[in-house]
Amino acid sequence: MTASLTFTHATLPARVVFETGRAVPHVVSEVGRLGAQRVMVIATASQAELAGAVAAALPVALSWTEVAPHVPVETAERARRAATDAEADVIVAIGGGSTTGLAKAVALTTGIPIIAVPTTYAGSEATDVWGLTENGRKTTGTDPRVLPRAIVYDPDLTTTLPRDLTVASGLNALAHCVDSLWAPRADPINAAFATEGIRALGAGLRAVTASPADGSGRSEALLGTYLAAAAFASAGSGLHHKICHALGGTYGLPHAETHAIVLPYVTAFTVPAAPAAERRLAEAFGSGSGLSGLQELRRDVGAPVALRDHGFRAEDIPEAARIILTAVPASHPRPVAEEDLRAILTAAWAGSPAEDI
Ligand code: NAD
């Protein structure tokens, strides 16, 4: 017999336009829908070609290329001033999570609407979460002004992503799905998004890593990214995101790789206390258990394995554990002590088997 359900769910509004090879006409059409006349394009050098094509088709008042990981407040302030001086009335953000993040920082204080054109699998485009870093500490918050008004997904834009970043970024999206199953506002609706996201990301990442020219694999991975981000935006940050947030914000670790490495350890720690999530994970991965399915996927795509290879130092583990402990969600299914966090961080630092957690 199924227990009766009790939950309150919120889904963020989203307009998702998805087509391979047609980013420019869709951006033009979305700018037109908003009635915007003065476009601010944010794009780094890796997206210069698409930014140029957008600029040729639209009234661009400002082209901004200065983007840094985790959105330093100084960068955000410069971009905000430039957007205001240029009287921009829409931001077209073409790039990964750092580019979307800068657009969100501008939108947070100016209210200028964003059209997001993602080129990685980070998923920031479908959330109302902003992040800013000042003096080595990253602050995040939620605000409806930073939620993009439209997302233009074009799987062709991921073809230039190096293989390592494809894998790490795809596993960042997968982490949104997995963590959503026990995050503070986890419910059956965001769990449905998360489980379909896991299936799509698993299939897509396997296809893209086996054959980089596989267009349908790229579509699956990007579709999985949206589902993952929508699940995460609704369910909130669980233990995994709290750990990665501290590691990125305080120790400057690379975002996607950190998510990719930490995920199996948080999964191994949590599933014994979360049987419903474990059943969903095993089913979504098509494996005997959630952890074995995750590890099979990580092996198949060649996931990064140890935080020590990405700049984390063993001597920082005790401090990191103390910082993370203050942020652990009270609703996490398994009680989390400082020594548990030290064990998770030590194993992730070394890349030792998650099954031993
Ligand atoms: P990123 O945006 O920093 O991009 C990583 C590198 O890849 C950069 O050098 C970038 O120029 C390059 N790049 C991006 N797309 C490319 C492409 N198609 N081809 C070649 N090179 C490309 O990294 P990310 O992992 O996409 O995003 C990480 C950031 O996003 C973090 O700051 C994280 O906190 C944030 N984020 C926020 C949310 C949210 O909901 N607010 C969600 C996920 C991630």
Tab-separated table of C-alpha atoms and ligand atoms in Angstrom:
chain	number	residue	atom	x	y	z
A	1	MET	CA	0.000	0.000	0.000
A	2	THR	CA	1.335	3.504	-0.893
A	3	ALA	CA	1.468	6.016	1.944
A	4	SER	CA	-0.721	9.082	1.338
A	5	LEU	CA	1.266	12.016	-0.056
A	6	THR	CA	1.719	15.380	1.635
A	7	PHE	CA	3.801	18.127	0.042
A	8	THR	CA	3.865	21.701	-1.232
A	9	HIS	CA	5.596	22.138	-4.570
A	10	ALA	CA	6.701	25.217	-6.521
A	11	THR	CA	7.935	25.078	-10.112
A	12	LEU	CA	9.694	28.167	-11.430
A	13	PRO	CA	8.307	29.678	-14.638
A	14	ALA	CA	10.383	28.680	-17.659
A	15	ARG	CA	10.313	29.315	-21.370
A	16	VAL	CA	12.563	26.725	-22.994
A	17	VAL	CA	13.388	26.933	-26.695
A	18	PHE	CA	15.350	23.884	-27.861
A	19	GLU	CA	16.688	23.306	-31.379
A	20	THR	CA	19.995	22.206	-32.847
A	21	GLY	CA	21.893	24.770	-34.925
A	22	ARG	CA	19.354	27.591	-34.545
A	23	ALA	CA	20.524	29.608	-31.536
A	24	VAL	CA	20.781	32.932	-33.375
A	25	PRO	CA	17.246	33.075	-34.867
A	26	HIS	CA	15.791	31.935	-31.556
A	27	VAL	CA	17.701	34.610	-29.610
A	28	VAL	CA	16.489	37.229	-32.087
A	29	SER	CA	12.931	36.040	-31.669
A	30	GLU	CA	13.147	35.998	-27.830
A	31	VAL	CA	14.597	39.535	-27.751
A	32	GLY	CA	11.665	40.584	-29.953
A	33	ARG	CA	9.153	38.938	-27.603
A	34	LEU	CA	10.513	41.065	-24.755
A	35	GLY	CA	10.313	44.191	-26.917
A	36	ALA	CA	13.942	44.981	-26.085
A	37	GLN	CA	15.873	47.596	-28.081
A	38	ARG	CA	19.289	47.740	-26.397
A	39	VAL	CA	20.995	44.408	-25.986
A	40	MET	CA	23.879	43.644	-23.613
A	41	VAL	CA	25.697	40.520	-24.839
A	42	ILE	CA	27.833	38.711	-22.244
A	43	ALA	CA	30.155	36.147	-23.825
A	44	THR	CA	33.799	35.156	-23.363
A	45	ALA	CA	36.311	34.590	-26.168
A	46	SER	CA	35.246	30.917	-26.447
A	47	GLN	CA	31.806	32.151	-27.583
A	48	ALA	CA	33.014	35.026	-29.765
A	49	GLU	CA	31.617	33.545	-32.983
A	50	LEU	CA	28.074	33.196	-31.692
A	51	ALA	CA	28.279	36.572	-29.930
A	52	GLY	CA	29.316	38.114	-33.260
A	53	ALA	CA	26.394	36.497	-35.069
A	54	VAL	CA	23.977	37.769	-32.402
A	55	ALA	CA	25.503	41.262	-32.647
A	56	ALA	CA	25.040	41.225	-36.424
A	57	ALA	CA	21.348	40.416	-36.037
A	58	LEU	CA	20.353	42.616	-33.081
A	59	PRO	CA	20.735	46.186	-31.754
A	60	VAL	CA	23.652	45.534	-29.396
A	61	ALA	CA	24.342	48.421	-27.002
A	62	LEU	CA	27.108	46.657	-25.076
A	63	SER	CA	29.351	43.617	-25.636
A	64	TRP	CA	30.844	42.363	-22.366
A	65	THR	CA	33.628	39.752	-22.289
A	66	GLU	CA	35.051	39.950	-18.743
A	67	VAL	CA	33.780	36.843	-16.934
A	68	ALA	CA	35.426	35.121	-13.942
A	69	PRO	CA	34.524	31.953	-12.018
A	70	HIS	CA	32.194	32.376	-9.016
A	71	VAL	CA	31.383	36.011	-9.973
A	72	PRO	CA	33.766	38.279	-8.023
A	73	VAL	CA	31.841	41.321	-6.713
A	74	GLU	CA	34.303	43.687	-8.420
A	75	THR	CA	33.505	42.150	-11.828
A	76	ALA	CA	29.795	42.308	-11.081
A	77	GLU	CA	30.031	45.993	-10.108
A	78	ARG	CA	31.872	46.883	-13.334
A	79	ALA	CA	29.328	44.992	-15.448
A	80	ARG	CA	26.394	46.614	-13.623
A	81	ARG	CA	27.785	50.107	-14.198
A	82	ALA	CA	28.418	49.370	-17.873
A	83	ALA	CA	24.903	47.940	-18.317
A	84	THR	CA	23.350	51.006	-16.703
A	85	ASP	CA	25.527	53.436	-18.707
A	86	ALA	CA	24.597	51.624	-21.942
A	87	GLU	CA	20.889	51.672	-20.963
A	88	ALA	CA	20.687	47.958	-21.765
A	89	ASP	CA	17.154	46.555	-21.626
A	90	VAL	CA	17.970	42.857	-22.089
A	91	ILE	CA	21.003	40.670	-21.373
A	92	VAL	CA	21.857	37.836	-23.732
A	93	ALA	CA	24.221	35.563	-21.764
A	94	ILE	CA	26.084	33.074	-23.960
A	95	GLY	CA	28.312	30.662	-22.054
A	96	GLY	CA	28.658	28.399	-19.042
A	97	GLY	CA	27.569	28.910	-15.467
A	98	SER	CA	30.093	31.700	-14.876
A	99	THR	CA	28.661	33.752	-17.747
A	100	THR	CA	25.076	33.118	-16.665
A	101	GLY	CA	26.194	33.962	-13.124
A	102	LEU	CA	27.492	37.377	-14.162
A	103	ALA	CA	24.255	38.094	-16.033
A	104	LYS	CA	22.358	37.189	-12.855
A	105	ALA	CA	24.514	39.548	-10.787
A	106	VAL	CA	23.623	42.386	-13.181
A	107	ALA	CA	19.931	41.448	-13.178
A	108	LEU	CA	19.877	41.276	-9.372
A	109	THR	CA	20.475	45.009	-8.956
A	110	THR	CA	19.213	46.386	-12.279
A	111	GLY	CA	16.210	44.158	-12.997
A	112	ILE	CA	17.308	43.806	-16.639
A	113	PRO	CA	15.796	40.554	-17.998
A	114	ILE	CA	18.079	37.719	-19.118
A	115	ILE	CA	17.946	35.443	-22.137
A	116	ALA	CA	20.312	32.549	-21.394
A	117	VAL	CA	22.135	30.583	-24.085
A	118	PRO	CA	23.969	27.808	-22.195
A	119	THR	CA	27.134	26.228	-23.594
A	120	THR	CA	27.856	23.826	-20.708
A	121	TYR	CA	25.732	21.505	-18.571
A	122	ALA	CA	25.928	23.642	-15.386
A	123	GLY	CA	22.185	24.380	-15.366
A	124	SER	CA	22.269	27.870	-13.846
A	125	GLU	CA	19.947	29.079	-16.620
A	126	ALA	CA	16.914	27.366	-15.046
A	127	THR	CA	17.371	28.540	-11.458
A	128	ASP	CA	16.699	31.729	-9.521
A	129	VAL	CA	19.930	31.236	-7.553
A	130	TRP	CA	22.603	33.939	-7.742
A	131	GLY	CA	26.139	33.758	-6.359
A	132	LEU	CA	28.795	36.401	-5.636
A	133	THR	CA	32.291	36.011	-4.193
A	134	GLU	CA	33.918	38.626	-1.958
A	135	ASN	CA	37.148	38.182	0.022
A	136	GLY	CA	37.229	34.465	-0.673
A	137	ARG	CA	33.686	33.812	0.586
A	138	LYS	CA	30.879	32.949	-1.780
A	139	THR	CA	27.406	34.204	-0.925
A	140	THR	CA	24.324	32.864	-2.665
A	141	GLY	CA	20.675	33.779	-2.575
A	142	THR	CA	17.503	33.471	-4.580
A	143	ASP	CA	15.648	36.255	-6.349
A	144	PRO	CA	13.014	36.090	-9.103
A	145	ARG	CA	14.808	38.892	-11.008
A	146	VAL	CA	17.743	36.594	-11.826
A	147	LEU	CA	15.659	33.789	-13.329
A	148	PRO	CA	16.162	33.999	-17.117
A	149	ARG	CA	12.990	34.903	-19.055
A	150	ALA	CA	13.927	32.463	-21.794
A	151	ILE	CA	16.489	29.711	-22.285
A	152	VAL	CA	17.719	28.975	-25.801
A	153	TYR	CA	19.265	25.488	-25.877
A	154	ASP	CA	21.279	24.566	-28.967
A	155	PRO	CA	23.156	21.246	-28.572
A	156	ASP	CA	25.623	22.347	-31.294
A	157	LEU	CA	27.036	24.901	-28.825
A	158	THR	CA	28.452	22.097	-26.670
A	159	THR	CA	30.579	20.610	-29.476
A	160	THR	CA	33.554	22.858	-28.633
A	161	LEU	CA	33.589	21.805	-24.965
A	162	PRO	CA	36.758	19.807	-24.234
A	163	ARG	CA	36.063	16.198	-23.267
A	164	ASP	CA	37.138	16.653	-19.629
A	165	LEU	CA	34.790	19.589	-19.158
A	166	THR	CA	31.970	17.772	-20.949
A	167	VAL	CA	32.255	14.947	-18.419
A	168	ALA	CA	32.701	17.123	-15.326
A	169	SER	CA	29.948	19.533	-16.338
A	170	GLY	CA	27.554	16.702	-17.207
A	171	LEU	CA	28.196	15.172	-13.786
A	172	ASN	CA	27.534	18.596	-12.236
A	173	ALA	CA	24.061	18.384	-13.801
A	174	LEU	CA	23.722	14.801	-12.581
A	175	ALA	CA	24.550	16.020	-9.077
A	176	HIS	CA	21.601	18.442	-9.254
A	177	CYS	CA	19.365	15.416	-9.895
A	178	VAL	CA	20.796	13.163	-7.192
A	179	ASP	CA	20.978	15.827	-4.468
A	180	SER	CA	17.392	16.889	-5.283
A	181	LEU	CA	16.157	13.544	-3.972
A	182	TRP	CA	17.024	14.494	-0.366
A	183	ALA	CA	17.290	18.309	-0.538
A	184	PRO	CA	15.180	20.431	1.864
A	185	ARG	CA	12.173	20.804	-0.497
A	186	ALA	CA	12.405	17.349	-2.120
A	187	ASP	CA	8.993	16.156	-3.290
A	188	PRO	CA	7.535	13.681	-5.812
A	189	ILE	CA	7.338	16.303	-8.585
A	190	ASN	CA	10.961	17.419	-8.518
A	191	ALA	CA	11.905	13.745	-7.993
A	192	ALA	CA	10.179	12.943	-11.310
A	193	PHE	CA	12.273	15.619	-13.039
A	194	ALA	CA	15.397	14.334	-11.303
A	195	THR	CA	14.945	10.697	-12.258
A	196	GLU	CA	14.247	11.491	-15.915
A	197	GLY	CA	17.226	13.868	-15.776
A	198	ILE	CA	19.477	11.040	-14.545
A	199	ARG	CA	18.290	8.784	-17.364
A	200	ALA	CA	18.810	11.465	-20.037
A	201	LEU	CA	22.197	12.579	-18.699
A	202	GLY	CA	23.422	8.992	-18.353
A	203	ALA	CA	22.454	8.141	-21.929
A	204	GLY	CA	23.632	11.484	-23.316
A	205	LEU	CA	27.038	11.530	-21.608
A	206	ARG	CA	27.766	7.938	-22.573
A	207	ALA	CA	26.885	8.726	-26.200
A	208	VAL	CA	28.856	11.981	-26.374
A	209	THR	CA	31.990	10.545	-24.780
A	210	ALA	CA	31.886	7.462	-27.011
A	211	SER	CA	31.276	9.529	-30.130
A	212	PRO	CA	31.700	13.338	-29.813
A	213	ALA	CA	29.813	13.928	-33.069
A	214	ASP	CA	26.680	12.205	-31.700
A	215	GLY	CA	24.074	14.961	-32.013
A	216	SER	CA	21.283	13.017	-30.369
A	217	GLY	CA	23.559	12.323	-27.381
A	218	ARG	CA	24.222	16.056	-27.081
A	219	SER	CA	20.479	16.725	-27.183
A	220	GLU	CA	19.836	14.128	-24.461
A	221	ALA	CA	22.560	15.604	-22.255
A	222	LEU	CA	21.224	19.136	-22.638
A	223	LEU	CA	17.633	18.045	-22.048
A	224	GLY	CA	18.856	16.231	-18.928
A	225	THR	CA	20.549	19.459	-17.865
A	226	TYR	CA	17.291	21.409	-17.945
A	227	LEU	CA	15.469	18.675	-16.006
A	228	ALA	CA	18.293	18.581	-13.474
A	229	ALA	CA	18.306	22.333	-12.984
A	230	ALA	CA	14.517	22.486	-12.659
A	231	ALA	CA	14.625	19.729	-10.016
A	232	PHE	CA	17.422	21.518	-8.150
A	233	ALA	CA	15.694	24.913	-8.326
A	234	SER	CA	12.564	23.399	-6.812
A	235	ALA	CA	14.157	21.072	-4.227
A	236	GLY	CA	16.936	23.433	-3.068
A	237	SER	CA	20.536	22.716	-2.069
A	238	GLY	CA	21.137	19.434	-0.311
A	239	LEU	CA	24.243	18.215	1.497
A	240	HIS	CA	26.176	17.665	-1.737
A	241	HIS	CA	25.689	21.252	-2.926
A	242	LYS	CA	26.587	22.623	0.500
A	243	ILE	CA	29.885	20.705	0.428
A	244	CYS	CA	30.762	21.773	-3.138
A	245	HIS	CA	29.746	25.361	-2.442
A	246	ALA	CA	32.216	25.573	0.469
A	247	LEU	CA	34.996	23.881	-1.501
A	248	GLY	CA	34.548	26.208	-4.488
A	249	GLY	CA	33.972	29.415	-2.550
A	250	THR	CA	36.639	29.004	0.152
A	251	TYR	CA	39.367	26.978	-1.569
A	252	GLY	CA	38.803	28.018	-5.192
A	253	LEU	CA	38.305	24.449	-6.434
A	254	PRO	CA	36.937	24.094	-9.969
A	255	HIS	CA	33.148	23.919	-9.838
A	256	ALA	CA	32.218	21.101	-12.218
A	257	GLU	CA	35.111	18.790	-11.269
A	258	THR	CA	34.349	19.226	-7.560
A	259	HIS	CA	30.717	18.194	-8.112
A	260	ALA	CA	31.803	15.247	-10.245
A	261	ILE	CA	34.214	13.953	-7.575
A	262	VAL	CA	32.181	14.536	-4.388
A	263	LEU	CA	28.870	13.062	-5.622
A	264	PRO	CA	29.557	9.323	-5.040
A	265	TYR	CA	30.719	9.974	-1.465
A	266	VAL	CA	27.590	11.935	-0.523
A	267	THR	CA	25.493	9.284	-2.245
A	268	ALA	CA	27.217	6.437	-0.374
A	269	PHE	CA	26.808	8.316	2.920
A	270	THR	CA	23.130	9.177	2.378
A	271	VAL	CA	21.392	6.241	0.683
A	272	PRO	CA	21.397	3.916	3.723
A	273	ALA	CA	19.083	6.460	5.400
A	274	ALA	CA	17.023	7.309	2.285
A	275	PRO	CA	15.436	4.094	0.936
A	276	ALA	CA	12.941	5.840	-1.381
A	277	ALA	CA	15.716	7.907	-2.967
A	278	GLU	CA	17.835	4.757	-3.298
A	279	ARG	CA	15.008	2.961	-5.140
A	280	ARG	CA	14.635	5.907	-7.534
A	281	LEU	CA	18.391	6.099	-8.148
A	282	ALA	CA	18.724	2.375	-8.850
A	283	GLU	CA	15.801	2.544	-11.275
A	284	ALA	CA	17.009	5.720	-13.018
A	285	PHE	CA	20.536	4.353	-13.459
A	286	GLY	CA	19.163	0.939	-14.444
A	287	SER	CA	21.487	-0.706	-11.951
A	288	GLY	CA	21.379	-2.912	-8.865
A	289	SER	CA	21.868	0.088	-6.602
A	290	GLY	CA	22.077	3.871	-6.911
A	291	LEU	CA	25.751	3.936	-6.008
A	292	SER	CA	26.733	1.128	-8.390
A	293	GLY	CA	24.807	2.836	-11.218
A	294	LEU	CA	26.544	6.133	-10.536
A	295	GLN	CA	29.972	4.473	-10.368
A	296	GLU	CA	29.359	2.549	-13.621
A	297	LEU	CA	28.491	5.802	-15.376
A	298	ARG	CA	31.521	7.561	-13.889
A	299	ARG	CA	33.785	4.745	-15.110
A	300	ASP	CA	32.200	4.691	-18.578
A	301	VAL	CA	32.718	8.418	-19.151
A	302	GLY	CA	36.113	8.715	-17.413
A	303	ALA	CA	35.089	10.945	-14.510
A	304	PRO	CA	37.666	12.815	-12.403
A	305	VAL	CA	38.418	10.876	-9.195
A	306	ALA	CA	40.307	12.834	-6.539
A	307	LEU	CA	40.090	16.373	-5.170
A	308	ARG	CA	43.848	16.358	-4.537
A	309	ASP	CA	44.301	16.425	-8.330
A	310	HIS	CA	42.241	19.643	-8.484
A	311	GLY	CA	43.932	21.846	-5.897
A	312	PHE	CA	42.440	20.659	-2.585
A	313	ARG	CA	45.000	20.217	0.229
A	314	ALA	CA	44.694	17.580	2.951
A	315	GLU	CA	45.513	20.165	5.639
A	316	ASP	CA	42.363	22.112	4.689
A	317	ILE	CA	40.029	19.174	5.459
A	318	PRO	CA	39.379	19.945	9.194
A	319	GLU	CA	38.549	23.605	8.483
A	320	ALA	CA	36.392	22.699	5.481
A	321	ALA	CA	34.448	20.199	7.610
A	322	ARG	CA	33.767	22.894	10.228
A	323	ILE	CA	32.587	25.372	7.559
A	324	ILE	CA	30.316	22.824	5.895
A	325	LEU	CA	28.828	21.659	9.211
A	326	THR	CA	27.235	25.086	9.721
A	327	ALA	CA	25.439	24.739	6.369
A	328	VAL	CA	24.186	21.126	6.535
A	329	PRO	CA	20.413	21.061	5.870
A	330	ALA	CA	18.554	20.095	9.031
A	331	SER	CA	16.322	17.840	6.939
A	332	HIS	CA	19.151	15.644	5.614
A	333	PRO	CA	17.953	12.045	5.986
A	334	ARG	CA	21.067	10.952	7.885
A	335	PRO	CA	22.483	12.942	10.819
A	336	VAL	CA	25.753	14.604	9.767
A	337	ALA	CA	28.570	15.075	12.305
A	338	GLU	CA	31.846	16.905	11.765
A	339	GLU	CA	33.674	13.569	11.670
A	340	ASP	CA	31.336	12.361	8.888
A	341	LEU	CA	32.269	15.416	6.823
A	342	ARG	CA	35.952	14.812	7.510
A	343	ALA	CA	35.533	11.223	6.319
A	344	ILE	CA	33.706	12.303	3.137
A	345	LEU	CA	36.310	14.991	2.384
A	346	THR	CA	39.247	12.701	3.126
A	347	ALA	CA	37.890	10.000	0.820
A	348	ALA	CA	37.109	12.534	-1.923
A	349	TRP	CA	40.562	14.096	-1.517
A	350	ALA	CA	42.229	10.715	-1.984
A	351	GLY	CA	39.751	9.295	-4.511
A	352	SER	CA	39.317	6.176	-2.357
A	353	PRO	CA	36.347	3.825	-2.930
A	354	ALA	CA	33.020	5.493	-2.074
A	355	GLU	CA	31.697	2.103	-0.979
A	356	ASP	CA	33.993	2.381	2.097
A	357	ILE	CA	32.231	5.513	3.431
B	1	NAD	P1	32.315	28.059	-16.585
B	1	NAD	O1	31.146	28.824	-17.002
B	1	NAD	O2	33.298	28.717	-15.670
B	1	NAD	O3	33.051	27.506	-17.880
B	1	NAD	C1	34.240	26.746	-17.738
B	1	NAD	C2	35.197	27.055	-18.899
B	1	NAD	O4	34.654	26.531	-20.100
B	1	NAD	C3	35.388	28.536	-19.154
B	1	NAD	O5	36.732	28.734	-19.466
B	1	NAD	C4	34.486	28.822	-20.340
B	1	NAD	O6	34.934	29.921	-21.109
B	1	NAD	C5	34.610	27.536	-21.110
B	1	NAD	N1	33.468	27.193	-21.962
B	1	NAD	C6	32.162	27.310	-21.676
B	1	NAD	N2	31.416	26.791	-22.674
B	1	NAD	C7	32.281	26.352	-23.612
B	1	NAD	C8	32.110	25.702	-24.860
B	1	NAD	N3	30.911	25.381	-25.343
B	1	NAD	N4	33.217	25.397	-25.585
B	1	NAD	C9	34.455	25.659	-25.079
B	1	NAD	N5	34.681	26.267	-23.904
B	1	NAD	C10	33.594	26.593	-23.158
B	1	NAD	O7	31.911	26.698	-15.827
B	1	NAD	P2	30.501	26.000	-15.562
B	1	NAD	O8	30.852	24.699	-14.947
B	1	NAD	O9	29.623	26.039	-16.747
B	1	NAD	O10	29.821	26.931	-14.473
B	1	NAD	C11	30.322	27.015	-13.154
B	1	NAD	C12	29.737	28.218	-12.433
B	1	NAD	O11	28.333	28.191	-12.521
B	1	NAD	C13	30.064	28.233	-10.943
B	1	NAD	O12	30.397	29.545	-10.540
B	1	NAD	C14	28.778	27.804	-10.297
B	1	NAD	O13	28.643	28.274	-8.992
B	1	NAD	C15	27.754	28.340	-11.236
B	1	NAD	N6	26.487	27.606	-11.206
B	1	NAD	C16	25.418	28.259	-10.716
B	1	NAD	C17	24.196	27.617	-10.657
B	1	NAD	C18	22.998	28.366	-10.164
B	1	NAD	O14	21.916	27.819	-10.104
B	1	NAD	N7	23.148	29.626	-9.810
B	1	NAD	C19	24.059	26.294	-11.088
B	1	NAD	C20	25.188	25.648	-11.585
B	1	NAD	C21	26.400	26.321	-11.649
